[in-house]
Amino acid sequence: MATLEDIGVSAAINILSAFAFLLAFAFLRIQPINDRVYFPKWYLAGARTGSPGSAGRGVIGKFVNLNFATYFTFLNWMPQALKMSEAEIINHAGLDSAAFLRIYILGLNIFVPVTLLALLILIPVNVSSGTLFFLRKDLVVSDIDKLSISNVRPKSNRFFVHIGLLYAITFWTCCMLYKEYSYVASMRLRFLASQQRRAEQFTVVVRNVPRASGKSTSDSVDHFFQKNHPDTYLCHQAVYNANKFAKLVRKRDRLQNWLDYNQLKYERNPEKRPTRKTGFLGLWGKQVDSIEYYKHQINVLEKRMALERQKILKDSKSILPVAFVSFKSRWGAAVCAQTQQSRNPTLWLTNWAPEPRDIYWRNLAIPFVSLTIRKLIISVSVFALVFFYMIPIAFVQSLANLEGLERVAPFLRPVIELHIIKSFLQGFLPGLALKVFLYILPAILMIMSKIEGFISVSSLERRSAAKYYYFILVNVFLGSIITGTAFQQLDSFLHQSPTEIPRTIGVSIPMKATFFITYIMVDGWAGVAAEILRLKPLVIFHLKNLFLVKTERDRAKAMDPGSVAFAETLPSLQLYFLLGLVYAVVTPVLLPFILVFFAFAFLVYRHQIINVYNQRYESAAAFWPHVHSRIIASLLIAQLLLMGLLGTKKAANSTPLLAILPILTFYFHHYCKHRFEPAFRKYPLEANC
Amino acid sequence: MATLEDIGVSAAINILSAFAFLLAFAFLRIQPINDRVYFPKWYLAGARTGSPGSAGRGVIGKFVNLNFATYFTFLNWMPQALKMSEAEIINHAGLDSAAFLRIYILGLNIFVPVTLLALLILIPVNVSSGTLFFLRKDLVVSDIDKLSISNVRPKSNRFFVHIGLLYAITFWTCCMLYKEYSYVASMRLRFLASQQRRAEQFTVVVRNVPRASGKSTSDSVDHFFQKNHPDTYLCHQAVYNANKFAKLVRKRDRLQNWLDYNQLKYERNPEKRPTRKTGFLGLWGKQVDSIEYYKHQINVLEKRMALERQKILKDSKSILPVAFVSFKSRWGAAVCAQTQQSRNPTLWLTNWAPEPRDIYWRNLAIPFVSLTIRKLIISVSVFALVFFYMIPIAFVQSLANLEGLERVAPFLRPVIELHIIKSFLQGFLPGLALKVFLYILPAILMIMSKIEGFISVSSLERRSAAKYYYFILVNVFLGSIITGTAFQQLDSFLHQSPTEIPRTIGVSIPMKATFFITYIMVDGWAGVAAEILRLKPLVIFHLKNLFLVKTERDRAKAMDPGSVAFAETLPSLQLYFLLGLVYAVVTPVLLPFILVFFAFAFLVYRHQIINVYNQRYESAAAFWPHVHSRIIASLLIAQLLLMGLLGTKKAANSTPLLAILPILTFYFHHYCKHRFEPAFRKYPLEANC
């Protein structure tokens, strides 16, 4: 177990590395050449076309910042990040981003008073109790433990202070959650109401349109809605399976880009018309005029596209049993989205249409029975993934060891047998499979969510986030507290009584505080600092710039602002809430680290949202109910674990006191769910008149 | 443990007592004097006014059946009960009753093939295995056990026959459930569509109307719906708190009855006008002419009622924040009932209005926050009631013993000390508290449901049925299998691993088969036979007839047909499904007893529904989703318990095979829920155009 000094050293290292990242960021971001990496949002918003003041600075000035004064104000992005008001952020980056920042504010609101309270009350209580001082010296006890609940004598009455504090923390957290839920809900309703008249507000997506014999899908949609919504139905848009057409469009864009490139080349150098060869990749064949060639190719392609278009429109098989139905009023759409249309509840399923950017087209036409089966398969797979993911990895690891490698590829033996390479591989290979797995995990989860059949990208991301949260909860939180693989844990839990489980976990919690403090510093502090540096997009942008960029359009494409990766950031954020709430009464020393994380991450993400990210879609904070319910779940876990921990401390007379708390918390959740969730799921008619 | 002979004796006794009941019924029902007890439904339907052919039979013939031929066909009610077709039953008694009968048909559909299959396959497998024959003779083994799974050697491969059979049974049950759910759902939709145009089909009940300052509730309802449903809104009906008025109405009815009685008396005996005294209960005071007196009293009362009526209509405080809003079309009402009206989802809550008979008026005006708290309190209370109900009863029992009685009432000592009385009391008193509790339990559960705040009688009954089911499941099913109070069970379950619980229960299941066979005969066979006899209504009717009946209206009132007590019959029916499914593979000998119960109860209830019961309300089979999901729950319980049982039989290699089954069953339920439940909860617009 680590002493306070160890923690101090670790903190120093992480703070230094975070500072190094920040310095690198400060240096890189003021170089004009990186402008499109660190301020892409402004290019997209049209506020910038070149880096500020780059004109008239010569060739070098275009790439390197020569204004040395700016180097000394390397932290000035922080006040800049705070300058923009929330309303401006909603205008600039959308409600999703603004609501995402509210999570950090919620974290600060919850944890600032909790930290103060816990440190001021619990540390004196824990330290002065001092059972651990009497223990034998050779039993390794860390300084952190002296400040934690472990230091309190069993059966002590002081545990009532901890219980009282947990009550206070639960109460405060619930207050903040309520306030925030209500704030975000009203923000959402205001946002939806204030939007310009947009097509999706008048539109409902209808799935599982039944195929009537002798009638086209289009006709039956028309007939059905004219009959059932005679006053409000306006028109509908059928959905075609146009994968082939889309391929042609992509090809046309590629050719257009080459044409632009050649025309640009010709403009710069009017003496010589650019030429190319007609063969594979332009490497051999007849020499032709490039501009003429591409113009001709585009012409041919456009004719093919027109043909394909006709074919799709004529072929009744290419019409999917889905339609976007538009209404004359928002009210009509709200009514249609919320009501059941058909006697058979698996047909004519209506939902408010996601905005066009948000639609995941490939899932629109999945029939109802298939959806049920998909859900079954995916939930079994997620369970397997969470608890048994170590099995295939161990298998790959056993393959990937040196003997296995030598057996598979005997010709590599001389190389492998070299001492340096051997030791490197032996240290490196076993971990590699796990690293690769963890790196691709979000992608795997996203694929699983896609198979599950949700029709909007935003719901896909929310489902992936849920799956990732379960994974983190079991494999990071529980996996760090109880050693052994998740599968072993599952097995031991199944053979343990339900009252024993919180005890088994609870008793190890105080011992793992130092581990989690280190985790917060590495994953939280340094991770956030790395986030602002954008190392990967930076490298990719410059690589693309060097090798691929031909036209201005290419440069705009190479500038990839990306979106906030909700599917990954939300679950890891929720882990911090969980850690904070669990350790608040157990080892309050952990709380300041979490506070620093929330404050720092808030600044960084505010900066990123203002300057970098460009959300792919706008779901109007649809993820908030998940944020809320997972913080409630964290509260419940914290309460159960404290119950288990106090059980081992023989403070059994406190159990009834603690048992009330989860019930109350659960009902608070129940109340909030009914009070606010409809704002995120339903569409009040009042707002749509 | 009972031998086959014991069971035979018990069966004989129960069959005899059932026959005695049936004979008594056959005898009593053909007496004209009992006609209103056994055929009240026909009086209410207007098809009968006196008993058939009672005219012209003299005074005795009016009371006693003198046609001796009818005594010899004492079972002829059975074919009569089967004669009416289902469509006629729906017309005659409503859809609730018809759907209730479908539960018995479902039971027969499930258990006839299951019984045949299980008896033909399992009994040979179990008997020929014969481990129990080798056991020592002094270990008491019943004959029943030789036919059960206990007889199979541990680790035997024969267990795969049981598992295969459980698969077959699960598959068959699911098929039947699906068929029946689909049938009942279509029956419901047809029923709702075929109904005459009735007010409640155009009406929505709106609760939690916010109080706007300076506006009456009525005005704000009008304003809100004219704004949000401009095309379809017709009018609304405010709800007044008219408890005082209702009291006056009851009083008026009482006086009117007295007036009728006196007028009748005067008509029969025109010489003497009836008189009464004005004092208390007509015992003293001034002698007055009765007819004049009551006419005057009614007059006075009607003036007071008119005043009270004015007062209520004027006083804004007597208007409750509830309204019945009517629409121009069913479509408008369907839209309003299914959509969220207000931005604040706790205001303007709309639901399809229950039919007027079905409304539970007192719960209409409960505000949203109060509802949440009520739900919390009631769910905690139900949990406490199910698991700790023995505690207060033990307390009462300890009070009600003789020493306690003597201490409280010393003057009783000489009586109590008498030997006969003492032994009677000692045998009787301790059980009395429990008997009283079980008798009033449905009433307690109904009160709990009322506190929970549901607004229709039908939903109150459904909620009571759910609570009663939990009670039966824990205290009858589990309580009989595992000895000890429910509280002790709960305690031991909490300290046991979750995989151990099915084992603990599973291992005792085969041993309790004889107990449950006896239970089925006593509670099922004899209970159903007692149901048809209607002893309590019979006695009450004759008592009322003797002492209270003054006018024809009183006689109609004394004839209390009652309704099927769904809150009690549904849960006990569900217990039979549970027993049948659990014992199908364990002790198949139990199945024929269940079959007999289903067939017999079907006949009896068909007869009762045709001739006796008059449903208070019509919910259009709204209870079916509960029936379905509880049979699914029974399947899951059966599967888990067989898993536990086989675990103790060391047939561990079969566990994975069995573990798949609950998952598949659960997903079948999930599918059915989405496929059919909307027919019971939502209102398809298609059907309401």
JSON list of C-alpha atoms in Angstrom, two decimals, chain A residues 189 193 224 227-232 331 334-336 338-346 348 368-369 372 375-376 379-380 493-501 663-664 667 670-671 674-679 682-687 689, chain B residues 189 193 224 227-232 331 334-336 338-346 348 368-369 372 375-376 379-380 493-501 663-664 667 670-671 674-679 682-687 689:
[
{"chain": "A", "resi": 189, "resn": "LEU", "atom": "CA", "xyz": [-38.08, 22.15, -24.17]},
{"chain": "A", "resi": 193, "resn": "ALA", "atom": "CA", "xyz": [-39.52, 25.32, -29.17]},
{"chain": "A", "resi": 224, "resn": "PHE", "atom": "CA", "xyz": [-53.57, 4.80, -44.17]},
{"chain": "A", "resi": 227, "resn": "LYS", "atom": "CA", "xyz": [-57.83, 7.75, -43.30]},
{"chain": "A", "resi": 228, "resn": "ASN", "atom": "CA", "xyz": [-56.43, 8.02, -39.77]},
{"chain": "A", "resi": 229, "resn": "HIS", "atom": "CA", "xyz": [-55.09, 11.57, -39.73]},
{"chain": "A", "resi": 230, "resn": "PRO", "atom": "CA", "xyz": [-57.38, 13.24, -42.25]},
{"chain": "A", "resi": 231, "resn": "ASP", "atom": "CA", "xyz": [-56.99, 16.78, -40.92]},
{"chain": "A", "resi": 232, "resn": "THR", "atom": "CA", "xyz": [-53.27, 16.96, -40.37]},
{"chain": "A", "resi": 331, "resn": "TRP", "atom": "CA", "xyz": [-49.39, 19.21, -33.33]},
{"chain": "A", "resi": 334, "resn": "ALA", "atom": "CA", "xyz": [-46.82, 15.09, -32.06]},
{"chain": "A", "resi": 335, "resn": "VAL", "atom": "CA", "xyz": [-50.14, 13.26, -32.04]},
{"chain": "A", "resi": 336, "resn": "CYS", "atom": "CA", "xyz": [-49.03, 10.71, -34.60]},
{"chain": "A", "resi": 338, "resn": "GLN", "atom": "CA", "xyz": [-47.29, 9.35, -29.56]},
{"chain": "A", "resi": 339, "resn": "THR", "atom": "CA", "xyz": [-50.29, 7.26, -30.51]},
{"chain": "A", "resi": 340, "resn": "GLN", "atom": "CA", "xyz": [-50.66, 3.68, -31.57]},
{"chain": "A", "resi": 341, "resn": "GLN", "atom": "CA", "xyz": [-51.84, 3.58, -35.16]},
{"chain": "A", "resi": 342, "resn": "SER", "atom": "CA", "xyz": [-52.87, 0.05, -35.89]},
{"chain": "A", "resi": 343, "resn": "ARG", "atom": "CA", "xyz": [-54.74, -2.67, -34.08]},
{"chain": "A", "resi": 344, "resn": "ASN", "atom": "CA", "xyz": [-51.66, -4.83, -34.53]},
{"chain": "A", "resi": 345, "resn": "PRO", "atom": "CA", "xyz": [-49.06, -3.05, -32.41]},
{"chain": "A", "resi": 346, "resn": "THR", "atom": "CA", "xyz": [-46.16, -4.43, -34.45]},
{"chain": "A", "resi": 348, "resn": "TRP", "atom": "CA", "xyz": [-47.24, 1.08, -38.41]},
{"chain": "A", "resi": 368, "resn": "PHE", "atom": "CA", "xyz": [-40.42, -6.43, -35.53]},
{"chain": "A", "resi": 369, "resn": "VAL", "atom": "CA", "xyz": [-39.72, -10.12, -34.89]},
{"chain": "A", "resi": 372, "resn": "THR", "atom": "CA", "xyz": [-36.82, -8.94, -30.68]},
{"chain": "A", "resi": 375, "resn": "LYS", "atom": "CA", "xyz": [-32.16, -7.74, -28.70]},
{"chain": "A", "resi": 376, "resn": "LEU", "atom": "CA", "xyz": [-32.01, -11.20, -27.15]},
{"chain": "A", "resi": 379, "resn": "SER", "atom": "CA", "xyz": [-28.03, -8.78, -24.45]},
{"chain": "A", "resi": 380, "resn": "VAL", "atom": "CA", "xyz": [-26.61, -12.28, -24.08]},
{"chain": "A", "resi": 493, "resn": "PHE", "atom": "CA", "xyz": [-20.96, -14.00, -6.32]},
{"chain": "A", "resi": 494, "resn": "LEU", "atom": "CA", "xyz": [-23.31, -16.69, -7.50]},
{"chain": "A", "resi": 495, "resn": "HIS", "atom": "CA", "xyz": [-22.13, -18.93, -4.69]},
{"chain": "A", "resi": 496, "resn": "GLN", "atom": "CA", "xyz": [-22.35, -16.25, -2.05]},
{"chain": "A", "resi": 497, "resn": "SER", "atom": "CA", "xyz": [-25.37, -15.00, -0.20]},
{"chain": "A", "resi": 498, "resn": "PRO", "atom": "CA", "xyz": [-26.66, -11.64, -1.44]},
{"chain": "A", "resi": 499, "resn": "THR", "atom": "CA", "xyz": [-25.93, -10.03, 1.91]},
{"chain": "A", "resi": 500, "resn": "GLU", "atom": "CA", "xyz": [-22.35, -11.22, 1.71]},
{"chain": "A", "resi": 501, "resn": "ILE", "atom": "CA", "xyz": [-21.57, -9.52, -1.60]},
{"chain": "A", "resi": 663, "resn": "ILE", "atom": "CA", "xyz": [-35.30, 2.79, -0.55]},
{"chain": "A", "resi": 664, "resn": "LEU", "atom": "CA", "xyz": [-35.64, 6.55, -0.30]},
{"chain": "A", "resi": 667, "resn": "TYR", "atom": "CA", "xyz": [-38.09, 6.40, -4.83]},
{"chain": "A", "resi": 670, "resn": "HIS", "atom": "CA", "xyz": [-38.84, 6.92, -9.44]},
{"chain": "A", "resi": 671, "resn": "TYR", "atom": "CA", "xyz": [-40.31, 10.35, -8.80]},
{"chain": "A", "resi": 674, "resn": "HIS", "atom": "CA", "xyz": [-42.06, 10.41, -13.84]},
{"chain": "A", "resi": 675, "resn": "ARG", "atom": "CA", "xyz": [-41.53, 14.09, -13.33]},
{"chain": "A", "resi": 676, "resn": "PHE", "atom": "CA", "xyz": [-38.88, 14.79, -15.97]},
{"chain": "A", "resi": 677, "resn": "GLU", "atom": "CA", "xyz": [-38.34, 11.86, -18.28]},
{"chain": "A", "resi": 678, "resn": "PRO", "atom": "CA", "xyz": [-41.44, 12.53, -20.40]},
{"chain": "A", "resi": 679, "resn": "ALA", "atom": "CA", "xyz": [-39.75, 15.76, -21.46]},
{"chain": "A", "resi": 682, "resn": "LYS", "atom": "CA", "xyz": [-42.69, 12.40, -25.24]},
{"chain": "A", "resi": 683, "resn": "TYR", "atom": "CA", "xyz": [-43.80, 15.50, -26.98]},
{"chain": "A", "resi": 684, "resn": "PRO", "atom": "CA", "xyz": [-46.23, 17.68, -25.06]},
{"chain": "A", "resi": 685, "resn": "LEU", "atom": "CA", "xyz": [-49.03, 18.90, -27.28]},
{"chain": "A", "resi": 686, "resn": "GLU", "atom": "CA", "xyz": [-49.02, 22.22, -25.46]},
{"chain": "A", "resi": 687, "resn": "ALA", "atom": "CA", "xyz": [-45.58, 23.03, -26.85]},
{"chain": "A", "resi": 689, "resn": "CYS", "atom": "CA", "xyz": [-49.60, 24.16, -31.05]},
{"chain": "B", "resi": 189, "resn": "LEU", "atom": "CA", "xyz": [-60.62, -5.01, -29.81]},
{"chain": "B", "resi": 193, "resn": "ALA", "atom": "CA", "xyz": [-65.36, -1.62, -31.56]},
{"chain": "B", "resi": 224, "resn": "PHE", "atom": "CA", "xyz": [-56.63, 24.47, -22.27]},
{"chain": "B", "resi": 227, "resn": "LYS", "atom": "CA", "xyz": [-56.26, 25.64, -27.37]},
{"chain": "B", "resi": 228, "resn": "ASN", "atom": "CA", "xyz": [-54.68, 22.18, -27.63]},
{"chain": "B", "resi": 229, "resn": "HIS", "atom": "CA", "xyz": [-57.44, 20.16, -29.23]},
{"chain": "B", "resi": 230, "resn": "PRO", "atom": "CA", "xyz": [-59.26, 22.83, -31.20]},
{"chain": "B", "resi": 231, "resn": "ASP", "atom": "CA", "xyz": [-60.80, 20.53, -33.79]},
{"chain": "B", "resi": 232, "resn": "THR", "atom": "CA", "xyz": [-62.03, 17.72, -31.61]},
{"chain": "B", "resi": 331, "resn": "TRP", "atom": "CA", "xyz": [-60.36, 9.58, -32.61]},
{"chain": "B", "resi": 334, "resn": "ALA", "atom": "CA", "xyz": [-57.91, 8.38, -28.40]},
{"chain": "B", "resi": 335, "resn": "VAL", "atom": "CA", "xyz": [-55.42, 11.07, -29.32]},
{"chain": "B", "resi": 336, "resn": "CYS", "atom": "CA", "xyz": [-55.92, 12.98, -26.08]},
{"chain": "B", "resi": 338, "resn": "GLN", "atom": "CA", "xyz": [-52.40, 8.79, -25.41]},
{"chain": "B", "resi": 339, "resn": "THR", "atom": "CA", "xyz": [-50.51, 12.05, -25.65]},
{"chain": "B", "resi": 340, "resn": "GLN", "atom": "CA", "xyz": [-48.76, 14.19, -23.10]},
{"chain": "B", "resi": 341, "resn": "GLN", "atom": "CA", "xyz": [-50.59, 17.47, -22.81]},
{"chain": "B", "resi": 342, "resn": "SER", "atom": "CA", "xyz": [-48.43, 19.79, -20.82]},
{"chain": "B", "resi": 343, "resn": "ARG", "atom": "CA", "xyz": [-44.76, 20.59, -20.68]},
{"chain": "B", "resi": 344, "resn": "ASN", "atom": "CA", "xyz": [-44.89, 19.64, -17.01]},
{"chain": "B", "resi": 345, "resn": "PRO", "atom": "CA", "xyz": [-45.67, 15.92, -17.13]},
{"chain": "B", "resi": 346, "resn": "THR", "atom": "CA", "xyz": [-47.26, 15.95, -13.69]},
{"chain": "B", "resi": 348, "resn": "TRP", "atom": "CA", "xyz": [-52.97, 17.63, -17.13]},
{"chain": "B", "resi": 368, "resn": "PHE", "atom": "CA", "xyz": [-48.96, 13.67, -8.21]},
{"chain": "B", "resi": 369, "resn": "VAL", "atom": "CA", "xyz": [-46.46, 13.99, -5.36]},
{"chain": "B", "resi": 372, "resn": "THR", "atom": "CA", "xyz": [-45.56, 8.80, -5.45]},
{"chain": "B", "resi": 375, "resn": "LYS", "atom": "CA", "xyz": [-46.88, 4.06, -3.78]},
{"chain": "B", "resi": 376, "resn": "LEU", "atom": "CA", "xyz": [-43.70, 3.99, -1.71]},
{"chain": "B", "resi": 379, "resn": "SER", "atom": "CA", "xyz": [-45.03, -1.21, -1.53]},
{"chain": "B", "resi": 380, "resn": "VAL", "atom": "CA", "xyz": [-43.11, -1.23, 1.74]},
{"chain": "B", "resi": 493, "resn": "PHE", "atom": "CA", "xyz": [-32.51, -16.67, 1.73]},
{"chain": "B", "resi": 494, "resn": "LEU", "atom": "CA", "xyz": [-30.65, -13.46, 2.40]},
{"chain": "B", "resi": 495, "resn": "HIS", "atom": "CA", "xyz": [-27.82, -15.46, 3.96]},
{"chain": "B", "resi": 496, "resn": "GLN", "atom": "CA", "xyz": [-27.72, -18.00, 1.19]},
{"chain": "B", "resi": 497, "resn": "SER", "atom": "CA", "xyz": [-26.11, -17.78, -2.19]},
{"chain": "B", "resi": 498, "resn": "PRO", "atom": "CA", "xyz": [-28.56, -17.18, -5.05]},
{"chain": "B", "resi": 499, "resn": "THR", "atom": "CA", "xyz": [-27.64, -20.53, -6.62]},
{"chain": "B", "resi": 500, "resn": "GLU", "atom": "CA", "xyz": [-28.43, -22.28, -3.36]},
{"chain": "B", "resi": 501, "resn": "ILE", "atom": "CA", "xyz": [-32.01, -21.03, -3.12]},
{"chain": "B", "resi": 663, "resn": "ILE", "atom": "CA", "xyz": [-33.79, -16.97, -21.07]},
{"chain": "B", "resi": 664, "resn": "LEU", "atom": "CA", "xyz": [-35.88, -18.16, -23.99]},
{"chain": "B", "resi": 667, "resn": "TYR", "atom": "CA", "xyz": [-37.82, -13.40, -24.23]},
{"chain": "B", "resi": 670, "resn": "HIS", "atom": "CA", "xyz": [-40.89, -9.87, -23.80]},
{"chain": "B", "resi": 671, "resn": "TYR", "atom": "CA", "xyz": [-42.09, -10.49, -27.34]},
{"chain": "B", "resi": 674, "resn": "HIS", "atom": "CA", "xyz": [-44.76, -5.86, -27.12]},
{"chain": "B", "resi": 675, "resn": "ARG", "atom": "CA", "xyz": [-46.98, -7.76, -29.49]},
{"chain": "B", "resi": 676, "resn": "PHE", "atom": "CA", "xyz": [-50.21, -7.84, -27.50]},
{"chain": "B", "resi": 677, "resn": "GLU", "atom": "CA", "xyz": [-50.08, -5.61, -24.45]},
{"chain": "B", "resi": 678, "resn": "PRO", "atom": "CA", "xyz": [-50.67, -2.38, -26.35]},
{"chain": "B", "resi": 679, "resn": "ALA", "atom": "CA", "xyz": [-54.13, -3.76, -27.19]},
{"chain": "B", "resi": 682, "resn": "LYS", "atom": "CA", "xyz": [-53.31, 1.85, -25.71]},
{"chain": "B", "resi": 683, "resn": "TYR", "atom": "CA", "xyz": [-56.00, 2.79, -28.13]},
{"chain": "B", "resi": 684, "resn": "PRO", "atom": "CA", "xyz": [-55.17, 2.29, -31.79]},
{"chain": "B", "resi": 685, "resn": "LEU", "atom": "CA", "xyz": [-56.30, 5.24, -33.85]},
{"chain": "B", "resi": 686, "resn": "GLU", "atom": "CA", "xyz": [-57.24, 2.88, -36.69]},
{"chain": "B", "resi": 687, "resn": "ALA", "atom": "CA", "xyz": [-60.03, 1.39, -34.59]},
{"chain": "B", "resi": 689, "resn": "CYS", "atom": "CA", "xyz": [-61.93, 6.53, -36.85]}
]
